[in-house]
N, CA, C and O atoms as a Tinker XYZ file with bonds, in Angstrom:
   368  protein
     1  N     -7.289000   29.954000   21.747000    73     2
     2  CA    -7.576000   28.805000   22.309000    64     1     3
     3  C     -8.584000   27.850000   21.387000    63     2     4     5
     4  O     -8.396000   26.669000   21.093000    81     3
     5  N     -9.641000   28.652000   21.036000    73     3     6
     6  CA   -10.665000   28.027000   20.267000    64     5     7
     7  C    -10.224000   27.357000   19.008000    63     6     8     9
     8  O    -10.511000   26.223000   18.626000    81     7
     9  N     -9.325000   28.436000   18.316000    73     7    10
    10  CA    -8.970000   27.943000   16.967000    64     9    11
    11  C     -7.939000   26.726000   17.037000    63    10    12    13
    12  O     -7.819000   25.960000   16.080000    81    11
    13  N     -7.224000   26.585000   18.172000    73    11    14
    14  CA    -6.273000   25.530000   18.392000    64    13    15
    15  C     -7.048000   24.265000   18.685000    63    14    16    17
    16  O     -6.526000   23.224000   18.286000    81    15
    17  N     -8.092000   24.188000   19.254000    73    15    18
    18  CA    -9.129000   23.012000   19.376000    64    17    19
    19  C     -9.636000   22.766000   18.031000    63    18    20    21
    20  O     -9.805000   21.600000   17.671000    81    19
    21  N     -9.880000   23.677000   17.298000    73    19    22
    22  CA   -10.601000   23.403000   16.053000    64    21    23
    23  C     -9.544000   22.684000   15.093000    63    22    24    25
    24  O     -9.800000   21.700000   14.400000    81    23
    25  N     -8.286000   23.355000   15.172000    73    23    26
    26  CA    -7.181000   22.683000   14.299000    64    25    27
    27  C     -6.915000   21.206000   14.817000    63    26    28    29
    28  O     -6.785000   20.317000   13.975000    81    27
    29  N     -6.830000   20.914000   16.152000    73    27    30
    30  CA    -6.637000   19.674000   16.701000    64    29    31
    31  C     -7.708000   18.713000   16.099000    63    30    32    33
    32  O     -7.406000   17.651000   15.554000    81    31
    33  N     -8.940000   19.158000   16.235000    73    31    34
    34  CA   -10.042000   18.332000   15.780000    64    33    35
    35  C    -10.022000   17.914000   14.157000    63    34    36    37
    36  O    -10.366000   16.842000   13.660000    81    35
    37  N     -9.495000   19.137000   13.482000    73    35    38
    38  CA    -9.364000   18.756000   12.027000    64    37    39
    39  C     -8.289000   17.734000   11.674000    63    38    40    41
    40  O     -8.458000   16.831000   10.855000    81    39
    41  N     -7.078000   17.970000   12.418000    73    39    42
    42  CA    -5.990000   17.140000   12.240000    64    41    43
    43  C     -6.293000   15.663000   12.796000    63    42    44    45
    44  O     -5.811000   14.689000   12.216000    81    43
    45  N     -6.985000   15.541000   13.769000    73    43    46
    46  CA    -7.418000   14.259000   14.202000    64    45    47
    47  C     -8.316000   13.462000   13.309000    63    46    48    49
    48  O     -8.181000   12.259000   13.082000    81    47
    49  N     -9.264000   14.261000   12.812000    73    47    50
    50  CA   -10.091000   13.825000   11.801000    64    49    51
    51  C     -9.326000   13.214000   10.455000    63    50    52    53
    52  O     -9.512000   12.091000    9.986000    81    51
    53  N     -8.492000   14.153000    9.992000    73    51    54
    54  CA    -7.604000   13.715000    8.929000    64    53    55
    55  C     -6.830000   12.415000    9.116000    63    54    56    57
    56  O     -6.873000   11.457000    8.345000    81    55
    57  N     -6.071000   12.510000   10.313000    73    55    58
    58  CA    -5.218000   11.455000   10.768000    64    57    59
    59  C     -6.204000   10.214000   10.748000    63    58    60    61
    60  O     -5.758000    9.230000   10.158000    81    59
    61  N     -7.386000   10.107000   11.257000    73    59    62
    62  CA    -8.272000    8.900000   11.269000    64    61    63
    63  C     -8.580000    8.669000    9.719000    63    62    64    65
    64  O     -8.679000    7.501000    9.343000    81    63
    65  N     -8.709000    9.521000    8.958000    73    63    66
    66  CA    -9.130000    9.156000    7.687000    64    65    67
    67  C     -7.978000    8.690000    6.885000    63    66    68    69
    68  O     -8.168000    7.857000    5.999000    81    67
    69  N     -6.813000    9.157000    7.124000    73    67    70
    70  CA    -5.541000    8.550000    6.463000    64    69    71
    71  C     -5.289000    7.189000    6.947000    63    70    72    73
    72  O     -4.876000    6.339000    6.157000    81    71
    73  N     -5.509000    6.904000    8.214000    73    71    74
    74  CA    -5.313000    5.380000    8.759000    64    73    75
    75  C     -6.318000    4.530000    8.262000    63    74    76    77
    76  O     -6.059000    3.333000    8.140000    81    75
    77  N     -7.566000    5.022000    7.918000    73    75    78
    78  CA    -8.418000    4.113000    7.484000    64    77    79
    79  C     -8.269000    3.815000    5.876000    63    78    80    81
    80  O     -8.652000    2.748000    5.397000    81    79
    81  N     -7.686000    4.843000    5.101000    73    79    82
    82  CA    -7.351000    4.570000    3.705000    64    81    83
    83  C     -6.096000    3.851000    3.656000    63    82    84    85
    84  O     -5.943000    3.084000    2.706000    81    83
    85  N     -5.114000    3.969000    4.564000    73    83    86
    86  CA    -4.150000    3.213000    4.578000    64    85    87
    87  C     -4.379000    1.522000    4.942000    63    86    88    89
    88  O     -3.771000    0.593000    4.410000    81    87
    89  N     -5.165000    1.451000    5.732000    73    87    90
    90  CA    -5.823000    0.031000    6.277000    64    89    91
    91  C     -6.441000   -0.434000    4.980000    63    90    92    93
    92  O     -6.173000   -1.589000    4.647000    81    91
    93  N     -7.204000    0.261000    4.218000    73    91    94
    94  CA    -7.867000   -0.263000    2.958000    64    93    95
    95  C     -6.927000   -0.572000    2.028000    63    94    96    97
    96  O     -6.997000   -1.687000    1.512000    81    95
    97  N     -5.975000    0.249000    1.668000    73    95    98
    98  CA    -4.850000   -0.178000    0.678000    64    97    99
    99  C     -3.932000   -1.297000    1.051000    63    98   100   101
   100  O     -3.415000   -2.082000    0.256000    81    99
   101  N     -3.787000   -1.283000    2.357000    73    99   102
   102  CA    -3.021000   -2.464000    2.803000    64   101   103
   103  C     -3.782000   -3.728000    2.592000    63   102   104   105
   104  O     -3.187000   -4.693000    2.113000    81   103
   105  N     -5.137000   -3.817000    2.928000    73   103   106
   106  CA    -5.968000   -5.079000    2.778000    64   105   107
   107  C     -6.059000   -5.336000    1.306000    63   106   108   109
   108  O     -6.060000   -6.510000    0.933000    81   107
   109  N     -6.146000   -4.248000    0.319000    73   107   110
   110  CA    -6.194000   -4.562000   -1.020000    64   109   111
   111  C     -5.017000   -5.154000   -1.602000    63   110   112   113
   112  O     -5.045000   -6.060000   -2.435000    81   111
   113  N     -3.786000   -4.508000   -1.045000    73   111   114
   114  CA    -2.488000   -5.178000   -1.611000    64   113   115
   115  C     -2.468000   -6.553000   -1.182000    63   114   116   117
   116  O     -2.279000   -7.414000   -2.041000    81   115
   117  N     -2.644000   -6.904000    0.091000    73   115   118
   118  CA    -2.632000   -8.057000    0.574000    64   117   119
   119  C     -3.630000   -9.125000   -0.184000    63   118   120   121
   120  O     -3.200000  -10.245000   -0.461000    81   119
   121  N     -4.744000   -8.807000   -0.452000    73   119   122
   122  CA    -5.608000   -9.388000   -1.349000    64   121   123
   123  C     -5.136000   -9.748000   -2.575000    63   122   124   125
   124  O     -5.318000  -10.857000   -3.077000    81   123
   125  N     -4.482000   -8.767000   -3.118000    73   123   126
   126  CA    -3.956000   -8.857000   -4.445000    64   125   127
   127  C     -2.938000   -9.832000   -4.551000    63   126   128   129
   128  O     -2.847000  -10.643000   -5.473000    81   127
   129  N     -2.068000   -9.719000   -3.448000    73   127   130
   130  CA    -0.852000  -10.719000   -3.359000    64   129   131
   131  C     -1.581000  -12.212000   -3.343000    63   130   132   133
   132  O     -1.315000  -13.085000   -4.170000    81   131
   133  N     -2.462000  -12.350000   -2.358000    73   131   134
   134  CA    -2.923000  -13.686000   -2.245000    64   133   135
   135  C     -3.590000  -14.155000   -3.558000    63   134   136   137
   136  O     -3.300000  -15.284000   -3.954000    81   135
   137  N     -4.414000  -13.439000   -4.239000    73   135   138
   138  CA    -4.961000  -13.652000   -5.431000    64   137   139
   139  C     -3.903000  -14.044000   -6.511000    63   138   140   141
   140  O     -4.006000  -15.137000   -7.067000    81   139
   141  N     -2.945000  -13.233000   -6.809000    73   139   142
   142  CA    -1.793000  -13.449000   -7.621000    64   141   143
   143  C     -1.085000  -14.815000   -7.276000    63   142   144   145
   144  O     -0.870000  -15.627000   -8.176000    81   143
   145  N     -0.730000  -15.061000   -5.993000    73   143   146
   146  CA    -0.272000  -16.375000   -5.684000    64   145   147
   147  C     -0.949000  -17.484000   -5.747000    63   146   148   149
   148  O     -0.359000  -18.556000   -5.884000    81   147
   149  N     -2.192000  -17.412000   -5.664000    73   147   150
   150  CA    -3.087000  -18.371000   -6.141000    64   149   151
   151  C     -3.210000  -18.719000   -7.213000    63   150   152   153
   152  O     -3.377000  -19.910000   -7.472000    81   151
   153  N     -3.162000  -17.747000   -8.173000    73   151   154
   154  CA    -3.046000  -18.136000   -9.791000    64   153   155
   155  C     -1.861000  -18.799000  -10.114000    63   154   156   157
   156  O     -1.829000  -19.672000  -10.981000    81   155
   157  N     -0.833000  -18.424000   -9.441000    73   155   158
   158  CA     0.430000  -18.931000   -9.880000    64   157   159
   159  C      0.850000  -20.165000   -9.254000    63   158   160   161
   160  O      1.776000  -20.123000   -8.444000    81   159
   161  N      0.271000  -21.275000   -9.536000    73   159   162
   162  CA     0.694000  -22.486000   -8.964000    64   161   163
   163  C      0.953000  -23.699000   -9.822000    63   162   164   165
   164  O      0.418000  -24.790000   -9.625000    81   163
   165  N      1.894000  -23.411000  -10.879000    73   163   166
   166  CA     2.290000  -24.428000  -11.755000    64   165   167
   167  C      2.696000  -25.615000  -11.272000    63   166   168   169
   168  O      3.169000  -25.662000  -10.137000    81   167
   169  N      2.575000  -26.773000  -12.064000    73   167   170
   170  CA     3.261000  -28.024000  -11.589000    64   169   171
   171  C      4.741000  -28.126000  -12.022000    63   170   172   173
   172  O      5.165000  -27.211000  -12.727000    81   171
   173  N      5.614000  -29.176000  -11.668000    73   171   174
   174  CA     6.804000  -29.148000  -11.866000    64   173   175
   175  C      7.318000  -29.149000  -13.341000    63   174   176   177
   176  O      8.411000  -28.682000  -13.662000    81   175
   177  N      6.498000  -29.672000  -14.142000    73   175   178
   178  CA     6.999000  -29.739000  -15.743000    64   177   179
   179  C      6.810000  -28.242000  -16.211000    63   178   180   181
   180  O      7.602000  -27.800000  -17.044000    81   179
   181  N      5.820000  -27.454000  -15.727000    73   179   182
   182  CA     5.585000  -26.146000  -16.244000    64   181   183
   183  C      6.747000  -25.178000  -15.690000    63   182   184   185
   184  O      7.173000  -24.224000  -16.341000    81   183
   185  N      7.160000  -25.499000  -14.547000    73   183   186
   186  CA     8.434000  -24.704000  -13.826000    64   185   187
   187  C      9.430000  -24.825000  -14.624000    63   186   188   189
   188  O     10.007000  -23.804000  -14.999000    81   187
   189  N      9.880000  -26.183000  -15.091000    73   187   190
   190  CA    11.104000  -26.449000  -15.884000    64   189   191
   191  C     10.961000  -25.757000  -17.279000    63   190   192   193
   192  O     11.979000  -25.286000  -17.786000    81   191
   193  N      9.917000  -25.677000  -17.849000    73   191   194
   194  CA     9.631000  -25.151000  -19.148000    64   193   195
   195  C      9.538000  -23.707000  -19.377000    63   194   196   197
   196  O      9.417000  -23.208000  -20.496000    81   195
   197  N      9.602000  -23.022000  -18.226000    73   195   198
   198  CA     9.660000  -21.479000  -18.159000    64   197   199
   199  C     10.761000  -21.041000  -18.765000    63   198   200   201
   200  O     11.851000  -21.589000  -18.604000    81   199
   201  N     10.561000  -19.911000  -19.593000    73   199   202
   202  CA    11.751000  -19.256000  -20.032000    64   201   203
   203  C     12.238000  -18.272000  -19.133000    63   202   204   205
   204  O     11.438000  -17.884000  -18.282000    81   203
   205  N     13.532000  -17.721000  -19.141000    73   203   206
   206  CA    14.176000  -16.955000  -18.238000    64   205   207
   207  C     13.318000  -15.381000  -18.094000    63   206   208   209
   208  O     13.275000  -14.690000  -17.076000    81   207
   209  N     12.805000  -15.138000  -19.158000    73   207   210
   210  CA    11.952000  -13.724000  -19.240000    64   209   211
   211  C     10.982000  -13.757000  -18.271000    63   210   212   213
   212  O     10.863000  -12.849000  -17.448000    81   211
   213  N     10.096000  -14.982000  -18.307000    73   211   214
   214  CA     9.109000  -15.048000  -17.303000    64   213   215
   215  C      9.216000  -15.230000  -16.099000    63   214   216   217
   216  O      8.302000  -14.978000  -15.314000    81   215
   217  N     10.540000  -15.774000  -15.698000    73   215   218
   218  CA    11.133000  -15.975000  -14.264000    64   217   219
   219  C     11.359000  -14.716000  -13.817000    63   218   220   221
   220  O     10.898000  -14.336000  -12.741000    81   219
   221  N     12.100000  -13.939000  -14.611000    73   219   222
   222  CA    12.569000  -12.416000  -14.235000    64   221   223
   223  C     11.305000  -11.538000  -14.072000    63   222   224   225
   224  O     11.373000  -10.640000  -13.233000    81   223
   225  N     10.153000  -11.692000  -14.782000    73   223   226
   226  CA     9.124000  -11.012000  -14.581000    64   225   227
   227  C      8.509000  -11.255000  -13.190000    63   226   228   229
   228  O      8.085000  -10.313000  -12.520000    81   227
   229  N      8.471000  -12.372000  -12.817000    73   227   230
   230  CA     7.914000  -12.779000  -11.335000    64   229   231
   231  C      9.013000  -12.200000  -10.312000    63   230   232   233
   232  O      8.598000  -11.750000   -9.245000    81   231
   233  N     10.206000  -12.189000  -10.545000    73   231   234
   234  CA    11.052000  -11.650000   -9.570000    64   233   235
   235  C     11.038000  -10.131000   -9.468000    63   234   236   237
   236  O     11.621000   -9.646000   -8.498000    81   235
   237  N     10.462000   -9.333000  -10.321000    73   235   238
   238  CA    10.330000   -7.997000  -10.454000    64   237   239
   239  C      8.898000   -7.805000   -9.729000    63   238   240   241
   240  O      7.864000   -8.141000  -10.306000    81   239
   241  N      8.894000   -7.225000   -8.388000    73   239   242
   242  CA     7.621000   -7.060000   -7.750000    64   241   243
   243  C      6.766000   -5.878000   -8.419000    63   242   244   245
   244  O      5.595000   -5.717000   -8.073000    81   243
   245  N      7.352000   -5.075000   -9.358000    73   243   246
   246  CA     6.422000   -4.139000   -9.929000    64   245   247
   247  C      5.544000   -4.635000  -10.952000    63   246   248   249
   248  O      4.585000   -4.022000  -11.422000    81   247
   249  N      6.022000   -6.041000  -11.335000    73   247   250
   250  CA     5.213000   -6.581000  -12.458000    64   249   251
   251  C      4.175000   -7.689000  -11.977000    63   250   252   253
   252  O      3.589000   -8.470000  -12.726000    81   251
   253  N      4.063000   -7.622000  -10.704000    73   251   254
   254  CA     3.145000   -8.701000   -9.904000    64   253   255
   255  C      1.778000   -8.711000  -10.381000    63   254   256   257
   256  O      1.134000   -9.742000  -10.576000    81   255
   257  N      1.319000   -7.436000  -10.576000    73   255   258
   258  CA    -0.083000   -7.285000  -11.032000    64   257   259
   259  C     -0.216000   -5.690000  -11.474000    63   258   260   261
   260  O      0.536000   -4.865000  -10.955000    81   259
   261  N     -1.002000   -5.376000  -12.252000    73   259   262
   262  CA    -1.147000   -3.945000  -12.697000    64   261   263
   263  C     -1.609000   -3.049000  -11.579000    63   262   264   265
   264  O     -2.452000   -3.457000  -10.780000    81   263
   265  N     -1.108000   -1.891000  -11.494000    73   263   266
   266  CA    -1.148000   -0.939000  -10.589000    64   265   267
   267  C     -0.615000   -1.019000   -9.084000    63   266   268   269
   268  O     -0.846000   -0.173000   -8.221000    81   267
   269  N      0.163000   -2.223000   -8.917000    73   267   270
   270  CA     0.901000   -2.361000   -7.795000    64   269   271
   271  C      1.738000   -1.275000   -7.431000    63   270   272   273
   272  O      1.789000   -0.915000   -6.255000    81   271
   273  N      2.399000   -0.716000   -8.318000    73   271   274
   274  CA     3.558000    0.142000   -7.967000    64   273   275
   275  C      2.797000    1.563000   -7.673000    63   274   276   277
   276  O      3.248000    2.272000   -6.773000    81   275
   277  N      1.678000    1.981000   -8.400000    73   275   278
   278  CA     0.892000    2.955000   -8.067000    64   277   279
   279  C      0.325000    2.908000   -6.715000    63   278   280   281
   280  O      0.311000    3.931000   -6.031000    81   279
   281  N     -0.153000    1.779000   -6.271000    73   279   282
   282  CA    -0.629000    1.698000   -5.075000    64   281   283
   283  C      0.434000    1.680000   -4.025000    63   282   284   285
   284  O      0.150000    2.119000   -2.911000    81   283
   285  N      1.640000    1.212000   -4.272000    73   283   286
   286  CA     2.763000    1.378000   -3.248000    64   285   287
   287  C      3.046000    2.640000   -2.996000    63   286   288   289
   288  O      3.261000    3.089000   -1.871000    81   287
   289  N      3.062000    3.354000   -4.177000    73   287   290
   290  CA     3.410000    5.010000   -4.222000    64   289   291
   291  C      2.445000    5.640000   -3.561000    63   290   292   293
   292  O      2.789000    6.581000   -2.846000    81   291
   293  N      1.111000    5.301000   -3.635000    73   291   294
   294  CA     0.020000    6.057000   -3.044000    64   293   295
   295  C      0.039000    5.905000   -1.264000    63   294   296   297
   296  O     -0.176000    6.750000   -0.394000    81   295
   297  N      0.374000    4.534000   -1.182000    73   295   298
   298  CA     0.703000    4.136000    0.209000    64   297   299
   299  C      1.715000    4.742000    1.105000    63   298   300   301
   300  O      1.616000    5.026000    2.299000    81   299
   301  N      2.776000    4.891000    0.231000    73   299   302
   302  CA     3.851000    5.809000    0.813000    64   301   303
   303  C      3.463000    7.066000    1.128000    63   302   304   305
   304  O      3.603000    7.481000    2.279000    81   303
   305  N      2.924000    7.829000    0.141000    73   303   306
   306  CA     2.467000    9.141000    0.082000    64   305   307
   307  C      1.559000    9.367000    1.460000    63   306   308   309
   308  O      1.733000   10.265000    2.284000    81   307
   309  N      0.529000    8.309000    1.499000    73   307   310
   310  CA    -0.344000    8.578000    2.734000    64   309   311
   311  C      0.507000    8.335000    4.066000    63   310   312   313
   312  O      0.224000    8.994000    5.067000    81   311
   313  N      1.410000    7.520000    4.092000    73   311   314
   314  CA     2.284000    7.252000    5.254000    64   313   315
   315  C      2.899000    8.401000    5.489000    63   314   316   317
   316  O      2.955000    8.801000    6.652000    81   315
   317  N      3.429000    9.090000    4.525000    73   315   318
   318  CA     4.256000   10.187000    4.809000    64   317   319
   319  C      3.196000   11.467000    5.309000    63   318   320   321
   320  O      3.477000   12.282000    6.188000    81   319
   321  N      2.126000   11.435000    4.655000    73   319   322
   322  CA     1.038000   12.364000    5.149000    64   321   323
   323  C      0.579000   12.323000    6.634000    63   322   324   325
   324  O      0.288000   13.313000    7.306000    81   323
   325  N      0.558000   11.032000    7.043000    73   323   326
   326  CA     0.137000   10.569000    8.293000    64   325   327
   327  C      1.312000   11.227000    9.222000    63   326   328   329
   328  O      1.111000   12.065000   10.100000    81   327
   329  N      2.468000   10.727000    8.884000    73   327   330
   330  CA     3.580000   11.263000    9.903000    64   329   331
   331  C      3.693000   12.720000    9.969000    63   330   332   333
   332  O      4.154000   13.282000   10.963000    81   331
   333  N      3.231000   13.423000    8.799000    73   331   334
   334  CA     3.446000   14.868000    8.940000    64   333   335
   335  C      2.230000   15.493000    9.712000    63   334   336   337
   336  O      2.278000   16.556000   10.330000    81   335
   337  N      1.186000   14.716000    9.592000    73   335   338
   338  CA    -0.217000   15.073000   10.306000    64   337   339
   339  C      0.155000   15.076000   11.864000    63   338   340   341
   340  O     -0.058000   16.020000   12.625000    81   339
   341  N      0.735000   13.882000   12.195000    73   339   342
   342  CA     1.020000   13.620000   13.402000    64   341   343
   343  C      2.074000   14.593000   14.252000    63   342   344   345
   344  O      1.928000   14.877000   15.441000    81   343
   345  N      3.100000   15.019000   13.453000    73   343   346
   346  CA     3.996000   15.867000   13.845000    64   345   347
   347  C      3.329000   17.208000   13.979000    63   346   348   349
   348  O      3.658000   17.873000   14.962000    81   347
   349  N      2.490000   17.684000   13.190000    73   347   350
   350  CA     1.569000   18.931000   13.427000    64   349   351
   351  C      0.870000   18.994000   14.477000    63   350   352   353
   352  O      0.800000   19.976000   15.216000    81   351
   353  N      0.251000   17.853000   14.630000    73   351   354
   354  CA    -0.639000   17.662000   16.003000    64   353   355
   355  C      0.178000   17.674000   17.052000    63   354   356   357
   356  O     -0.219000   18.382000   17.978000    81   355
   357  N      1.447000   16.982000   17.254000    73   355   358
   358  CA     2.137000   17.247000   18.333000    64   357   359
   359  C      2.777000   18.604000   18.693000    63   358   360   361
   360  O      3.101000   18.903000   19.842000    81   359
   361  N      2.939000   19.439000   17.563000    73   359   362
   362  CA     3.338000   20.636000   17.749000    64   361   363
   363  C      2.045000   21.729000   18.406000    63   362   364   365
   364  O      2.250000   22.754000   19.056000    81   363
   365  N      0.822000   21.205000   18.047000    73   363   366
   366  CA    -0.072000   22.046000   18.394000    64   365   367
   367  C     -0.521000   22.059000   20.076000    63   366   368
   368  O     -1.378000   22.845000   20.481000    81   367
């Protein structure tokens, strides 16, 4: 019984840590999106003069800013870990 309580405490601590890390990553991602959108506000003449490659770069979310893809992968892994931890906690 004592070991079960310790396991639950460990899982709850890990769960809390993962939630905090997830929140921090989401905040960073949101700030990066806002920062990126703020930098990309060209006037109408610049939009017309853009070549198709730069337009396609903007439509590809992985090219929005360096590290975004890694951050999204990390966020997905943490989300999966959180789900797994919650399932283990529910089993205990």
